[in-house]
């Protein structure tokens, strides 16, 4: 038993000294990191919501501050740009052109989609709700109801 322990200790020492045959390397440069413009919702452009690595993230698209709701939701359904995708953002909305109308009431927003909403995931619905809640520099504290051609989702708030 004592000899087996001795051999195990010798073997461990040999492996540690030998480094298992792995040689060290220098740092390999591969370019700049991917970026997406994350910012304060409603400032300096339109804020769209995409799924990040672990949560929904606001992404500001500059030079779009006066975009109509139809254009804003067309950008949302188009998904993240290449640089936003490279930064780890994705969408759970279907890649279809959904025609969207937005009606603002007192303290709430109704988002009328001319297409089905029953199959949308919770993340996809939050993408729509948060984008609508912050549209036009709104505070995001409003409730949003999504009416689709197949159902009404009821009122929801942006959870971001």
Tab-separated table of N, CA and C in Angstrom, residues 8 27 42 73 78 83 94 96 102 127 151 155:
chain	number	residue	atom	x	y	z
A	8	UNK	N	2.247	6.799	-6.898
A	8	UNK	CA	1.244	7.817	-7.262
A	8	UNK	C	1.819	9.212	-7.081
A	27	UNK	N	-0.333	36.065	-26.359
A	27	UNK	CA	-1.693	36.538	-26.605
A	27	UNK	C	-1.903	36.647	-28.103
A	42	UNK	N	-35.284	56.000	-24.733
A	42	UNK	CA	-35.960	57.208	-25.146
A	42	UNK	C	-35.069	58.397	-25.414
A	73	UNK	N	-41.424	49.339	-35.078
A	73	UNK	CA	-41.710	47.910	-34.933
A	73	UNK	C	-41.199	47.103	-36.123
A	78	UNK	N	-37.238	43.132	-37.583
A	78	UNK	CA	-36.080	42.810	-38.421
A	78	UNK	C	-34.955	42.202	-37.593
A	83	UNK	N	-23.708	43.920	-35.948
A	83	UNK	CA	-22.865	44.262	-34.797
A	83	UNK	C	-23.573	43.943	-33.477
A	94	UNK	N	-40.691	36.529	-34.537
A	94	UNK	CA	-40.554	35.909	-35.855
A	94	UNK	C	-40.071	36.927	-36.886
A	96	UNK	N	-40.940	38.212	-39.587
A	96	UNK	CA	-42.018	38.539	-40.526
A	96	UNK	C	-42.271	40.031	-40.434
A	102	UNK	N	-50.339	51.611	-33.068
A	102	UNK	CA	-50.147	51.923	-31.659
A	102	UNK	C	-51.167	52.957	-31.249
A	127	UNK	N	-40.317	41.887	-25.485
A	127	UNK	CA	-39.671	42.743	-26.480
A	127	UNK	C	-40.678	43.765	-27.009
A	151	UNK	N	-55.704	36.749	-30.706
A	151	UNK	CA	-56.025	36.934	-29.294
A	151	UNK	C	-55.529	38.269	-28.789
A	155	UNK	N	-53.080	43.141	-20.347
A	155	UNK	CA	-52.125	44.206	-20.027
A	155	UNK	C	-50.866	43.629	-19.395
